[in-house]
Coordinates of C-alpha atoms and ligand atoms in Angstrom, one line a residue:
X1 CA -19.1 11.6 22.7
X2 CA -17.1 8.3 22.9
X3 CA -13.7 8.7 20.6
X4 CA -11.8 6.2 18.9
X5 CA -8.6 6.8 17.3
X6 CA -7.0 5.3 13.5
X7 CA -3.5 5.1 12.9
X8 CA -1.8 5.1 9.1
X9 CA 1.7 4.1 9.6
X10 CA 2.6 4.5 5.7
X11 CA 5.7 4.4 3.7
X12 CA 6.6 8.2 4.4
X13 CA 4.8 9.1 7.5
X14 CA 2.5 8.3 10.5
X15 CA -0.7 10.0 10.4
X16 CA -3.3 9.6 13.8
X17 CA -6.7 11.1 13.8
X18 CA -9.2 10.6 16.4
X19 CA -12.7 10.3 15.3
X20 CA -15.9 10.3 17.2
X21 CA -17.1 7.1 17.2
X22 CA -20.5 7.6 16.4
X23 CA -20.5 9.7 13.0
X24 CA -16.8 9.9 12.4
X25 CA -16.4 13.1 12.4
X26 CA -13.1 13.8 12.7
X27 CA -12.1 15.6 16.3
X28 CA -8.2 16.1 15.9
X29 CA -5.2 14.6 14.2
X30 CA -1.6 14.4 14.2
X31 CA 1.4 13.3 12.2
X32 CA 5.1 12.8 12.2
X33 CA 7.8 11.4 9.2
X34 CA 9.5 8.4 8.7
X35 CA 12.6 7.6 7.3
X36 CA 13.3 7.5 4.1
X37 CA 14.9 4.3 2.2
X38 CA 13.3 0.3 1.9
X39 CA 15.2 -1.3 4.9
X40 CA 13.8 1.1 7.8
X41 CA 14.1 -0.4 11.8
X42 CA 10.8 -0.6 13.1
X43 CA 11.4 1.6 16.1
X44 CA 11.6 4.7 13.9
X45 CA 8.1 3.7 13.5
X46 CA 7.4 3.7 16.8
X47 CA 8.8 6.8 17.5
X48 CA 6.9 8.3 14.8
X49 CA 3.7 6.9 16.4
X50 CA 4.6 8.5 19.9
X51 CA 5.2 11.8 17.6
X52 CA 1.7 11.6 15.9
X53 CA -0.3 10.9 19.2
X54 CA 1.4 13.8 20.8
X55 CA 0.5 15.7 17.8
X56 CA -3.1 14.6 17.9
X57 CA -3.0 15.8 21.8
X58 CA -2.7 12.5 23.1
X59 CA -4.9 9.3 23.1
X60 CA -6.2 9.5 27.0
X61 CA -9.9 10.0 26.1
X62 CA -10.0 7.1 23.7
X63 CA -12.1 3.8 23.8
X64 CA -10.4 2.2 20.9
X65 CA -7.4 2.3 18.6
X66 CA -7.0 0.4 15.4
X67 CA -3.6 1.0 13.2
X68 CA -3.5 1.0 9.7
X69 CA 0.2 0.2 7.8
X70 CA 2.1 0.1 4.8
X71 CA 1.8 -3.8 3.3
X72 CA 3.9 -6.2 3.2
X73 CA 7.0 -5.1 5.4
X74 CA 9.0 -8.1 7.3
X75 CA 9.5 -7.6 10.4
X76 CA 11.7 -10.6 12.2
X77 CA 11.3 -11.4 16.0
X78 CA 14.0 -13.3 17.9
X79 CA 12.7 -15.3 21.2
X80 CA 12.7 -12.5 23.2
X81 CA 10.6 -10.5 20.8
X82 CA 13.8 -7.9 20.0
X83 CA 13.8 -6.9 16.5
X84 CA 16.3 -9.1 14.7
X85 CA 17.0 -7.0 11.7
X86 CA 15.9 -3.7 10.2
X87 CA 12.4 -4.6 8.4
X88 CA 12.7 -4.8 4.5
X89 CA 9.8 -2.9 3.0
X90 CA 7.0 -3.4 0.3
X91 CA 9.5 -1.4 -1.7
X92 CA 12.4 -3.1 -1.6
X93 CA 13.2 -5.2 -4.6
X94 CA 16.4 -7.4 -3.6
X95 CA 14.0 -10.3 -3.4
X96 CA 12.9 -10.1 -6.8
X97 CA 14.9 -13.6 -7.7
X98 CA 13.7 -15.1 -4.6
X99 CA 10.3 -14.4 -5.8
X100 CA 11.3 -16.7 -9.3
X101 CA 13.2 -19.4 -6.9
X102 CA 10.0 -19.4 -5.2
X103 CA 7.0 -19.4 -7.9
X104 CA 9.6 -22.4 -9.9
X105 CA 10.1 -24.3 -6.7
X106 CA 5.8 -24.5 -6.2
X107 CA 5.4 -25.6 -9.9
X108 CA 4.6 -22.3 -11.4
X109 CA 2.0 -19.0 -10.7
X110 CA -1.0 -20.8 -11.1
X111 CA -0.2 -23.1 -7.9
X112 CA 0.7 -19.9 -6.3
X113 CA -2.9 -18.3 -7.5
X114 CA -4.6 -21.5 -5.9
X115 CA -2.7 -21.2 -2.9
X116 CA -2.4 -17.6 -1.8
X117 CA -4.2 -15.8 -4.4
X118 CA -1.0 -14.4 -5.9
X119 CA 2.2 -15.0 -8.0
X120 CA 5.4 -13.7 -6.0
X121 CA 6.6 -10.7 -6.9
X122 CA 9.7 -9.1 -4.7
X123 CA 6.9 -7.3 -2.3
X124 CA 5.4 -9.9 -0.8
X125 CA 6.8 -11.0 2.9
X126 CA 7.5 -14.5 1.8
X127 CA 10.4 -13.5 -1.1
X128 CA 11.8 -10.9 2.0
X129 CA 11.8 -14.2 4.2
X130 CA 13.5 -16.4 1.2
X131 CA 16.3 -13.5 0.6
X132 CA 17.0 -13.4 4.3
X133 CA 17.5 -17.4 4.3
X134 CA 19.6 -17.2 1.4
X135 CA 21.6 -14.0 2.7
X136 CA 21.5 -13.7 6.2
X137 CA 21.2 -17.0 7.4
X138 CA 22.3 -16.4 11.0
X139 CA 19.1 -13.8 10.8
X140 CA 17.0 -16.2 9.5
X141 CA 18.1 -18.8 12.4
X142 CA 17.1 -16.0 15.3
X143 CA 13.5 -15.6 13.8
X144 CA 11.2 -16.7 16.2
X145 CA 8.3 -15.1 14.9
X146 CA 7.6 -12.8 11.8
X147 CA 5.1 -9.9 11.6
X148 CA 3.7 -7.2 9.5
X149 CA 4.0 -3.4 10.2
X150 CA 1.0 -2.9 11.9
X151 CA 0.9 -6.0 13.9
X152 CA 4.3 -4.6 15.4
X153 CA 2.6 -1.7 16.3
X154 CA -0.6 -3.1 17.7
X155 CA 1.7 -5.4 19.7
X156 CA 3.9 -2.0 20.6
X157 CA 0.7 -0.8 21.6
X158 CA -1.0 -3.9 23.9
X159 CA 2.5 -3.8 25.2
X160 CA 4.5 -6.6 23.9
X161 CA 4.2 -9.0 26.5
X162 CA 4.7 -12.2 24.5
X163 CA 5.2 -13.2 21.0
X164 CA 1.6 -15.1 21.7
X165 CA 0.1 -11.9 21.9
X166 CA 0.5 -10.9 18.6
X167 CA -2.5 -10.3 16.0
X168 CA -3.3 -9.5 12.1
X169 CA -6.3 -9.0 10.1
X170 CA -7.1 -11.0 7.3
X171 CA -6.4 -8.1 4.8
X172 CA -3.0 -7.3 5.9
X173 CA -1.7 -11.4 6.3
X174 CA -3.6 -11.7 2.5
X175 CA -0.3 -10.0 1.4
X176 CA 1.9 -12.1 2.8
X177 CA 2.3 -14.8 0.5
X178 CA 1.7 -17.8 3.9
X179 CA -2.3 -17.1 3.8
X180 CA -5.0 -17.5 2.1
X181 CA -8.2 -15.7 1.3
X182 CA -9.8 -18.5 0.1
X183 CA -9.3 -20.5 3.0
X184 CA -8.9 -18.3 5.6
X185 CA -6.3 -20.3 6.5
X186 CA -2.2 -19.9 7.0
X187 CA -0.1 -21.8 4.9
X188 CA 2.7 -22.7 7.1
X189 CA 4.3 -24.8 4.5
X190 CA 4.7 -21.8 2.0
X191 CA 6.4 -19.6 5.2
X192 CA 8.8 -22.9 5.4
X193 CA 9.3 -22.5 1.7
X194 CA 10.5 -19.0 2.6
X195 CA 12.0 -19.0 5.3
X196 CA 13.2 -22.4 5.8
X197 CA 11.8 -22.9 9.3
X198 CA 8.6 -22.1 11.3
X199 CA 7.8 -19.7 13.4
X200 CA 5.2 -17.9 15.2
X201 CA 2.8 -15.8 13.4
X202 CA 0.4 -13.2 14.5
X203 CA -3.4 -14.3 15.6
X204 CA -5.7 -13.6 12.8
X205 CA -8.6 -11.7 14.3
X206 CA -12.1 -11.4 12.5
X207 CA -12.8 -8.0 11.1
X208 CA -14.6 -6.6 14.0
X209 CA -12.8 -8.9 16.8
X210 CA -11.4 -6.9 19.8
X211 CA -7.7 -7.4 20.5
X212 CA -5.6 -6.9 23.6
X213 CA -5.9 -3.5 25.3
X214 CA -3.1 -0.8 25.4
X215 CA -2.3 -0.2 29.4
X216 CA -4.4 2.4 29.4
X217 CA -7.3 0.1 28.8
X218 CA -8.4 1.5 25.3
X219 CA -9.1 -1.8 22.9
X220 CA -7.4 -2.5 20.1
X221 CA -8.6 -3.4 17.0
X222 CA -7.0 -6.2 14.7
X223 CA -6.0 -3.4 12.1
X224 CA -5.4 -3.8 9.0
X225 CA -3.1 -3.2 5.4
X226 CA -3.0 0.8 4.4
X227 CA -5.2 0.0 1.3
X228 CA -7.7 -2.4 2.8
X229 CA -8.1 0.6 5.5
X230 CA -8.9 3.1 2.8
X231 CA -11.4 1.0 1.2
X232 CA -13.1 1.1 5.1
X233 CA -12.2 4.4 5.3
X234 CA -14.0 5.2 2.4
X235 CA -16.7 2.9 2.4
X236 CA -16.0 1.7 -0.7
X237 CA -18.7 -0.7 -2.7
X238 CA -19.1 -2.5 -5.8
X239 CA -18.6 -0.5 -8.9
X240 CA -15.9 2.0 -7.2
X241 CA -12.2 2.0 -7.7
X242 CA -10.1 3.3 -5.4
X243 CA -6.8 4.8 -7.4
X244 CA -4.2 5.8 -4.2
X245 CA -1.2 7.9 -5.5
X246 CA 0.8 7.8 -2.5
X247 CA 4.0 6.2 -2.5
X248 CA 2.8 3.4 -4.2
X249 CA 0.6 3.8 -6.7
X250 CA -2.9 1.3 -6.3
X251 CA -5.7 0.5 -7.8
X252 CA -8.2 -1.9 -5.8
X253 CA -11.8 -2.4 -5.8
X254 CA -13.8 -4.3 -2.7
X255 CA -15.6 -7.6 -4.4
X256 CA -17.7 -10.6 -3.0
X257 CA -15.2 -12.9 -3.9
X258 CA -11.8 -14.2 -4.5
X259 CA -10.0 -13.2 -7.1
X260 CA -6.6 -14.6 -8.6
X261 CA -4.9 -13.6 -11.4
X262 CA -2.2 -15.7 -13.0
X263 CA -0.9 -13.0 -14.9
X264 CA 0.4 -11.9 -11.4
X265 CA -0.9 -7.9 -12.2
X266 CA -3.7 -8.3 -9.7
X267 CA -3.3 -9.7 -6.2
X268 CA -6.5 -11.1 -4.8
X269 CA -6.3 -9.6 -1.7
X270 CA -8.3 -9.9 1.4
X271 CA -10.2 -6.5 2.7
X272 CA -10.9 -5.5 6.0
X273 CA -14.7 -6.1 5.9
X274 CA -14.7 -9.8 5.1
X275 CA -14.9 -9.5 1.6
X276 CA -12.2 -9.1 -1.0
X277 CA -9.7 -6.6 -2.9
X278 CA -8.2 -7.3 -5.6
X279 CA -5.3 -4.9 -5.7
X280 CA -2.8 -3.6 -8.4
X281 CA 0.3 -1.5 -7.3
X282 CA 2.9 0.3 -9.0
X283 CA 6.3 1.3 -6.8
X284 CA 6.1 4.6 -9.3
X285 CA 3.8 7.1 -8.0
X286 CA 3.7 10.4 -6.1
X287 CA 7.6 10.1 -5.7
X288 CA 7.9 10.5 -9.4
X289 CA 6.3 13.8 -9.1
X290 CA 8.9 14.6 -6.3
X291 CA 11.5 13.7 -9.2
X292 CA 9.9 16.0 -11.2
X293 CA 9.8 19.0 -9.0
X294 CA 13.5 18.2 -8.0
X295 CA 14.5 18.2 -11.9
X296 CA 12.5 21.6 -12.2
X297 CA 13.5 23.2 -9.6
X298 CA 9.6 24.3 -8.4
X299 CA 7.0 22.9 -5.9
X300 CA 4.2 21.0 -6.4
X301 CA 1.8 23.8 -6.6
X302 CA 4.4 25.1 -9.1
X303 CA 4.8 21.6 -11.2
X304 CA 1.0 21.4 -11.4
X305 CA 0.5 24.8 -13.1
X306 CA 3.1 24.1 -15.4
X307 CA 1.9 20.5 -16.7
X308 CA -1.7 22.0 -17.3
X309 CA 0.0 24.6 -19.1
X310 CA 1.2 22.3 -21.8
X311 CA -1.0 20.4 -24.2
X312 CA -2.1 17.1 -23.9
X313 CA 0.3 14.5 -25.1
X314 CA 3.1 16.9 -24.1
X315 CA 3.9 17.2 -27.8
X316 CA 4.7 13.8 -28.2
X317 CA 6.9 13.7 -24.8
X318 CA 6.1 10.0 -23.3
X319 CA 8.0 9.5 -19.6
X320 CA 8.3 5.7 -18.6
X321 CA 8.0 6.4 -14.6
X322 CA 10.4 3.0 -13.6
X323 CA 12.3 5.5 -11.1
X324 CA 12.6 2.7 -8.7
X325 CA 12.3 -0.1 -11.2
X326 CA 8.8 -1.6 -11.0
X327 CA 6.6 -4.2 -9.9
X328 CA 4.0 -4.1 -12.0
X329 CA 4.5 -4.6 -15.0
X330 CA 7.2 -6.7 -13.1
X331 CA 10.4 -5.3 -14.1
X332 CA 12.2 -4.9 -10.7
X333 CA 15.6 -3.1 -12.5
X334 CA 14.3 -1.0 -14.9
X335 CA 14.9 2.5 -15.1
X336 CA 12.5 5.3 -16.0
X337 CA 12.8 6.7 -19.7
X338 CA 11.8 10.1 -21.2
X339 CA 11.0 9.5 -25.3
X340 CA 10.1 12.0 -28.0
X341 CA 12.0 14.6 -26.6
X342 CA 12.2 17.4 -29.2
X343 CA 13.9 20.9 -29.4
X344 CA 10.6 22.7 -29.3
X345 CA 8.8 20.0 -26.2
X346 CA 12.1 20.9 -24.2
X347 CA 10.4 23.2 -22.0
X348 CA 9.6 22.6 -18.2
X349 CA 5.8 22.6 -18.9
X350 CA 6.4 19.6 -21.8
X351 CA 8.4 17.7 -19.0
X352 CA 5.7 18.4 -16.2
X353 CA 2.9 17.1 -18.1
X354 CA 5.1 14.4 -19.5
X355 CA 5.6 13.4 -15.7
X356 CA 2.3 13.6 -14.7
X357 CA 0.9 11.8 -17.7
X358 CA 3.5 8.8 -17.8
X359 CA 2.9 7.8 -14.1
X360 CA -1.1 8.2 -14.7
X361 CA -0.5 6.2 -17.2
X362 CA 1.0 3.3 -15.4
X363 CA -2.3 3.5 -13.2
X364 CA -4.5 3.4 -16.4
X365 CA -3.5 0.0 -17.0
X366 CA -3.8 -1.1 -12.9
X367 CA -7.2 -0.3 -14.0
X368 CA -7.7 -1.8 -16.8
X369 CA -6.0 -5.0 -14.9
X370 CA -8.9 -5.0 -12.3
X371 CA -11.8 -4.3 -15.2
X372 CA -9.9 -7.4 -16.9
X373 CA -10.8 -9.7 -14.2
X374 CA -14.4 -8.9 -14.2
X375 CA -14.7 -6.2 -11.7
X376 CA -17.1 -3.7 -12.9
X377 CA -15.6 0.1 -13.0
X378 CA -18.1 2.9 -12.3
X379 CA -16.4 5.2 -10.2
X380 CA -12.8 6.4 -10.0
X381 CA -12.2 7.3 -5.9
X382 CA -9.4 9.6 -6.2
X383 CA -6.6 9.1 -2.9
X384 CA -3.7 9.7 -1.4
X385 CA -0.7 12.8 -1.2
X386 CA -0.8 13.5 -4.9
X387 CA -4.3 13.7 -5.2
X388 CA -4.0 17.3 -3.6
X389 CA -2.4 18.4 -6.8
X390 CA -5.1 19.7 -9.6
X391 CA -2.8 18.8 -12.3
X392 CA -3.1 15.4 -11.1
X393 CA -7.0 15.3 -11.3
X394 CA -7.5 16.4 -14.3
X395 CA -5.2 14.5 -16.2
X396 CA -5.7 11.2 -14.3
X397 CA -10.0 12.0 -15.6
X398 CA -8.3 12.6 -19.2
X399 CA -5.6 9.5 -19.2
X400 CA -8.6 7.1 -17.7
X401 CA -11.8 8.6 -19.5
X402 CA -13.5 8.6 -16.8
X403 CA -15.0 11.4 -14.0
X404 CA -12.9 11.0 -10.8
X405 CA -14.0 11.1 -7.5
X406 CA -11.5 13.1 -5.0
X407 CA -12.8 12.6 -1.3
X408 CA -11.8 16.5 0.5
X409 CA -8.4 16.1 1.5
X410 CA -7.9 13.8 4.3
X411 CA -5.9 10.7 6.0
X412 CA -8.5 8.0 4.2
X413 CA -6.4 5.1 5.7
X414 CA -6.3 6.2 9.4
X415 CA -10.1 7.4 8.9
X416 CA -10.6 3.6 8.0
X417 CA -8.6 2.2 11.0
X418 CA -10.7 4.4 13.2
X419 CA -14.1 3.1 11.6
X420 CA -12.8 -0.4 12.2
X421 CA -12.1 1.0 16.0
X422 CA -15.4 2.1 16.3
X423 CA -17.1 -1.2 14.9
X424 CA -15.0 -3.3 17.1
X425 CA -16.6 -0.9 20.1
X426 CA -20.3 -0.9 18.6
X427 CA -20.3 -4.8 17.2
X428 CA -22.6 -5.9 14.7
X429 CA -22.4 -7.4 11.4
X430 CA -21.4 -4.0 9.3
X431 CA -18.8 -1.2 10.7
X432 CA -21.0 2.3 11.8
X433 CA -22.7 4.3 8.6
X434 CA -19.9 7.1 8.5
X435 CA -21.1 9.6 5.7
X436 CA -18.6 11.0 3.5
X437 CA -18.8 14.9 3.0
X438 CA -17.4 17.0 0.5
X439 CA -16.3 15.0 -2.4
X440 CA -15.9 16.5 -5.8
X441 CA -16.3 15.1 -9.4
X442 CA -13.5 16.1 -11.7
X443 CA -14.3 15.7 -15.6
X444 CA -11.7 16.1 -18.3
X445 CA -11.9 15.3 -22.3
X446 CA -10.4 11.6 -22.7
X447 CA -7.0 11.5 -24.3
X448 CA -6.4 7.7 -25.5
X449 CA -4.0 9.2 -27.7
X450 CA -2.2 9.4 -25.0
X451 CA -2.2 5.9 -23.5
X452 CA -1.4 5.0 -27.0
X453 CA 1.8 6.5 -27.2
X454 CA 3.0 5.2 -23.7
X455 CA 2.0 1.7 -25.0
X456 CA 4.3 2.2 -27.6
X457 CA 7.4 3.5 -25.7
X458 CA 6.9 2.0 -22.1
X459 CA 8.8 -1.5 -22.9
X460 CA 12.1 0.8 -23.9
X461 CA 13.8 1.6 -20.8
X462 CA 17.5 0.8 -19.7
X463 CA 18.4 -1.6 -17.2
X464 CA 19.9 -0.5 -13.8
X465 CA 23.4 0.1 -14.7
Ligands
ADP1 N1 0.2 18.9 -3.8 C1 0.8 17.8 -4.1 N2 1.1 17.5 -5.4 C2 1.7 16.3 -5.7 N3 2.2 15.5 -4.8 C3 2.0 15.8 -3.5 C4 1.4 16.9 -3.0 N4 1.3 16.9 -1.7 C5 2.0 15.8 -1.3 N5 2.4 15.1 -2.3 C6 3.2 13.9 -2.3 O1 2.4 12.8 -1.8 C7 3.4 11.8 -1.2 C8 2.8 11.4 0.2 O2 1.6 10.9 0.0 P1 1.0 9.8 1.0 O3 -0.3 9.3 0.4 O4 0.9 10.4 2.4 O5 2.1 8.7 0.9 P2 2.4 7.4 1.8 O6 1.0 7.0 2.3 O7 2.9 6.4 0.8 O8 3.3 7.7 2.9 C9 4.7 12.5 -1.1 O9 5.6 11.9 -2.1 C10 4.4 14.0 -1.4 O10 5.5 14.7 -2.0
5SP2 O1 2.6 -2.7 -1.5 C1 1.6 -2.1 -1.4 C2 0.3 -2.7 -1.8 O2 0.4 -4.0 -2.2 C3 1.6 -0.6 -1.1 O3 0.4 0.0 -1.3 C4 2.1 -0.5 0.4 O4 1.0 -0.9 1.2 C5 2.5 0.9 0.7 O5 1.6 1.9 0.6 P1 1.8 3.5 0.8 O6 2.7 3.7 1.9 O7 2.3 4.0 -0.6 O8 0.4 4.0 1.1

C-alpha cells in the first residue's frame, strides 16, 4: 500500500492523518493544539506539526505530504528567511481601516472585484500588510518575502533552504488580496499598495504540481487553504454546499467559474481543483458555542441536550453571535447581543437554543449569499468541530430548510490535503476517486420564524466599549 499523508494546520489545532493513497482510507492520524489568540508566532505551528506527526506515528513510510492551513495569515520573512513578526491571523480585525484606506485608494469594491475577486475586509493578507506599514514600519522595511500558513509550513517541511523555494496553491494565494483567480496571475501592484514595497512571494504551483521534497525524500504537494482542502477532501460538486462550523464559520460551494461579489459577502475564491469557490465566512461560529457552555456552566454534550430541550424560537430569545465582532456582515467591533429575554425564557435551555440558533443563523444568510450569486443549492455538507454536536444538526436542517448532510466525523481538510498528495503521486487530470462512507441525512421541520426574528434584532448590537 503506498501512503500519503494531509496536514490541517487550522485556527485551534493541527490535525495529520495518513491515508492510503489509493482509496483513502484512512490508516492513522494524529493531532496537537495551538495557541490561542489572532497574533500567534509561526513556530508554535511548527511545533504543533512535529506534535501531530508523532501522534500519527511518524511520517517514514510516506510518498507524499500536502498541508492544508487556516486562510489568510501573514507571515513576514526577513532576508534570511527568520520570521519578522508574530503572524496576524484571519481573525484578527486591527486591519479593518486599512481594508477602507485600501478599497478608497483603488477607486472603490468593484475595482477590487475586477482585480482580485474581492472587496477588503480586515482578513485578507493585504489589509495585515497595510496595518504593518502604517504601524510597524521598521517590520514592514525587514520583509523580504510574505507567505501564507501553509506555505510556511511546506517550506518548514522542504527545509527552508531559500526564500526561492517557497510555494502556494492557487486557492490559498486567491485569499490574499495580490492574486487573482481570473488571471491566474499576482498582482504585485496591489501587494505594493499594501505593503509599500515588493517582495518575494511564494511559487504558485498547479493543483496537482509536485513541490520540493522533505529530506526524507517524500514530495510535497503545493497545499492549499483549509476550506478549499475540505471541498477536495470532500469531493465536493455542483449543487453542494459545504457549511464548516469550525472556528470560523463558512459556507462555499466549488463552481466552473469566477465569481465576484461587490457586496463584499462572497469572496470568489480559487479551489484547489482548478475551479472556483466562492466563499462566505463568519468569525462567529463554534467558539460561540464554547461561550455558551462557559456561561452555563456544562459541556457540549450537555449544551446540546439542553437547546433541543427548548422550543423552537427559544420563546422569542434571539442571540446576535458578534462575540468577536464580525466580518460578515462586516462589522469588525460589534459585540454579540441577547434580545427578547423574558422572566419565563430565562432558563439555561432558552439560552442554549438561543445560542445555537443565532450563530446558525448568521450561516443561513452565508447561504443565502452564495444562492444569491447564482450558485445552485441542493445539498447542505455539514463540517467541522461543531458538527459533532446533534443540537447543531438539527437546528442548522430547521434554521436552513433544508436536509443536511454530515460526513462521519473526521479531519475533512487534512483528508483533502492528503487526496491532493496522492494526485500529485498518481498524476492525471482529476485527483483519485476517494469514496465517502458513512454520511447521514439529518431532516428537521423548517422554522423561518426563526430567521425572521434574527432579521429583525441582528442590526442592534453595542459597539466594543
Ligand atoms: N461536540 C461538540 N459540540 C459543539 N462544538 C464542538 C464539539 N466538539 C468540538 N467542538 C468545537 O469545535 C471547535 C473546533 O473545531 P475545528 O473545526 O477543529 O476548528 P478549527 O478548524 O477552526 O481549528 C472548538 O471550538 C470546539 O469547542
Ligand atoms: O478566513 C477564513 C476563510 O476565508 C477561515 O475559514 C480561515 O481559513 C480559518 O478557518 P478555521 O481554522 O476556522 O477552519
Amino acid at each position: 500500500m503506498r501512503l500519503v499523508a494531509g496536514v490541517d494546520s487550522s485556527t485551534q489545532s493541527c490535525k495529520v492523518v495518513v491515508c492510503d493513497a489509493e482509496t483513502g482510507a484512512l490508516v492513522r492520524s494524529g493531532s496537537a493544539t495551538h495557541p490561542e489568540g489572532t497574533e500567534v508566532h509561526p513556530d508554535h505551528w511548527w511545533d504543533a506539526l512535529q506534535a501531530a506527526i508523532s501522534a500519527a506515528g511518524g511520517l517514514d513510510d510516506v510518498e507524499a505530504i500536502a498541508v492544508g492551513g487556516q486562510q489568510h495569515g501573514m507571515v513576514c520573512l526577513d532576508e534570511h528567511g527568520e520570521v519578522v513578526r508574530p503572524a496576524l491571523l484571519w481573525n484578527d480585525t486591527r486591519s479593518a481601516q486599512a481594508a477602507l484606506d485600501l478599497i478608497d485608494e483603488l477607486g472603490g469594491p468593484q475595482a477590487w472585484v475586477d482585480a482580485v475577486g474581492l472587496v477588503p475586509v480586515a482578513s485578507f493578507t493585504v489589509t495585515k500588510l497595510r496595518w504593518l506599514r502604517d504601524h510597524e514600519p521598521d517590520n514592514a522595511r525587514r520583509t523580504a518575502a510574505v507567505c501564507l500558513p501553509h506555505d510556511w509550513l511546506t517550506w518548514k517541511l522542504s527545509g527552508a533552504a531559500s526564500l526561492d523555494t517557497l510555494v502556494t496553491d492557487r486557492g490559498d494565494a486567491s485569499g490574499t488580496g495580490y492574486w487573482s483567480p481570473a488571471t491566474g496571475e499576482y498582482r504585485r501592484d496591489l501587494l505594493e499598495l499594501g505593503l509599500g514595497h515588493d517582495v518575494v512571494l511564494p511559487r504558485v504551483l498547479g493543483p496537482s504540481e509536485a513541490g520540493p521534497t522533505t529530506p526524507a525524500g517524500a514530495v510535497l504537494g503545493p497545499g492549499t487553504g483549509d476550506n478549499a482542502g475540505a471541498a477536495l477532501g470532500l469531493g465536493a460538486v455542483a449543487g453542494d454546499v459545504v457549511v464548516s462550523i469550525g472556528t470560523s464559520g463558512v459556507a462555499c460551494a466549488v463552481a466552473d467559474h469566477p465569481v465576484g461579489d461587490v457586496s463584499g459577502a462572497v469572496a470568489g475564491f480559487a479551489d484547489a481543483t482548478g475551479r472556483f469557490l466562492p466563499l462566505v465566512a463568519t468569525l462567529n461560529a463554534a467558539r460561540v458555542l464554547d461561550a455558551a457552555t462557559r456561561m452555563l456552566g456544562v459541556s457540549h454534550a450537555e449544551l446540546s441536550v439542553l437547546a433541543l430541550a427548548a422550543p423552537a424560537g427559544a420563546g422569542g430569545m434571539a442571540l446576535v453571535p458578534y462575540l468577536e465582532g464580525e466580518r460578515t456582515p462586516n462589522r469588525p467591533d460589534a459585540t454579540g447581543a441577547i434580545h427578547g429575554l423574558r422572566l419565563e425564557t430565562a432558563t439555561p435551555a432558552h439560552l442554549a437554543r438561543a445560542a445555537v440558533e443565532g450563530m446558525i443563523c448568521g450561516l443561513a444568510d452565508a447561504v443565502d449569499a452564495v444562492r444569491a450569486l447564482g450558485t445552485p443549492v441542493e445539498r447542505i455538507i455539514l463540517i467541522g468541530g461543531a458538527a459533532r454536536s446533534e443540537a447543531v444538526r438539527e437546528i442548522a436542517s430547521a434554521v436552513l430548510g433544508l436536509p443536511v448532510t454530515v460526513p462521519e466525523p473526521g479531519e475533512y481538510v487534512a483528508r483533502g490535503a492528503a487526496r491532493q498528495a496522492a494526485w500529485v503521486l498518481a498524476g492525471g487530470d482529476e485527483p483519485p476517486a476517494w469514496e465517502l462512507t458513512g454520511a447521514v441525512e439529518t431532516r428537521a421541520d423548517p422554522t423561518p420564524e426563526v430567521r425572521e426574528r434574527y432579521a429583525s434584532v441582528r442590526d442592534m448590537t453595542a459597539p466594543r466599549p
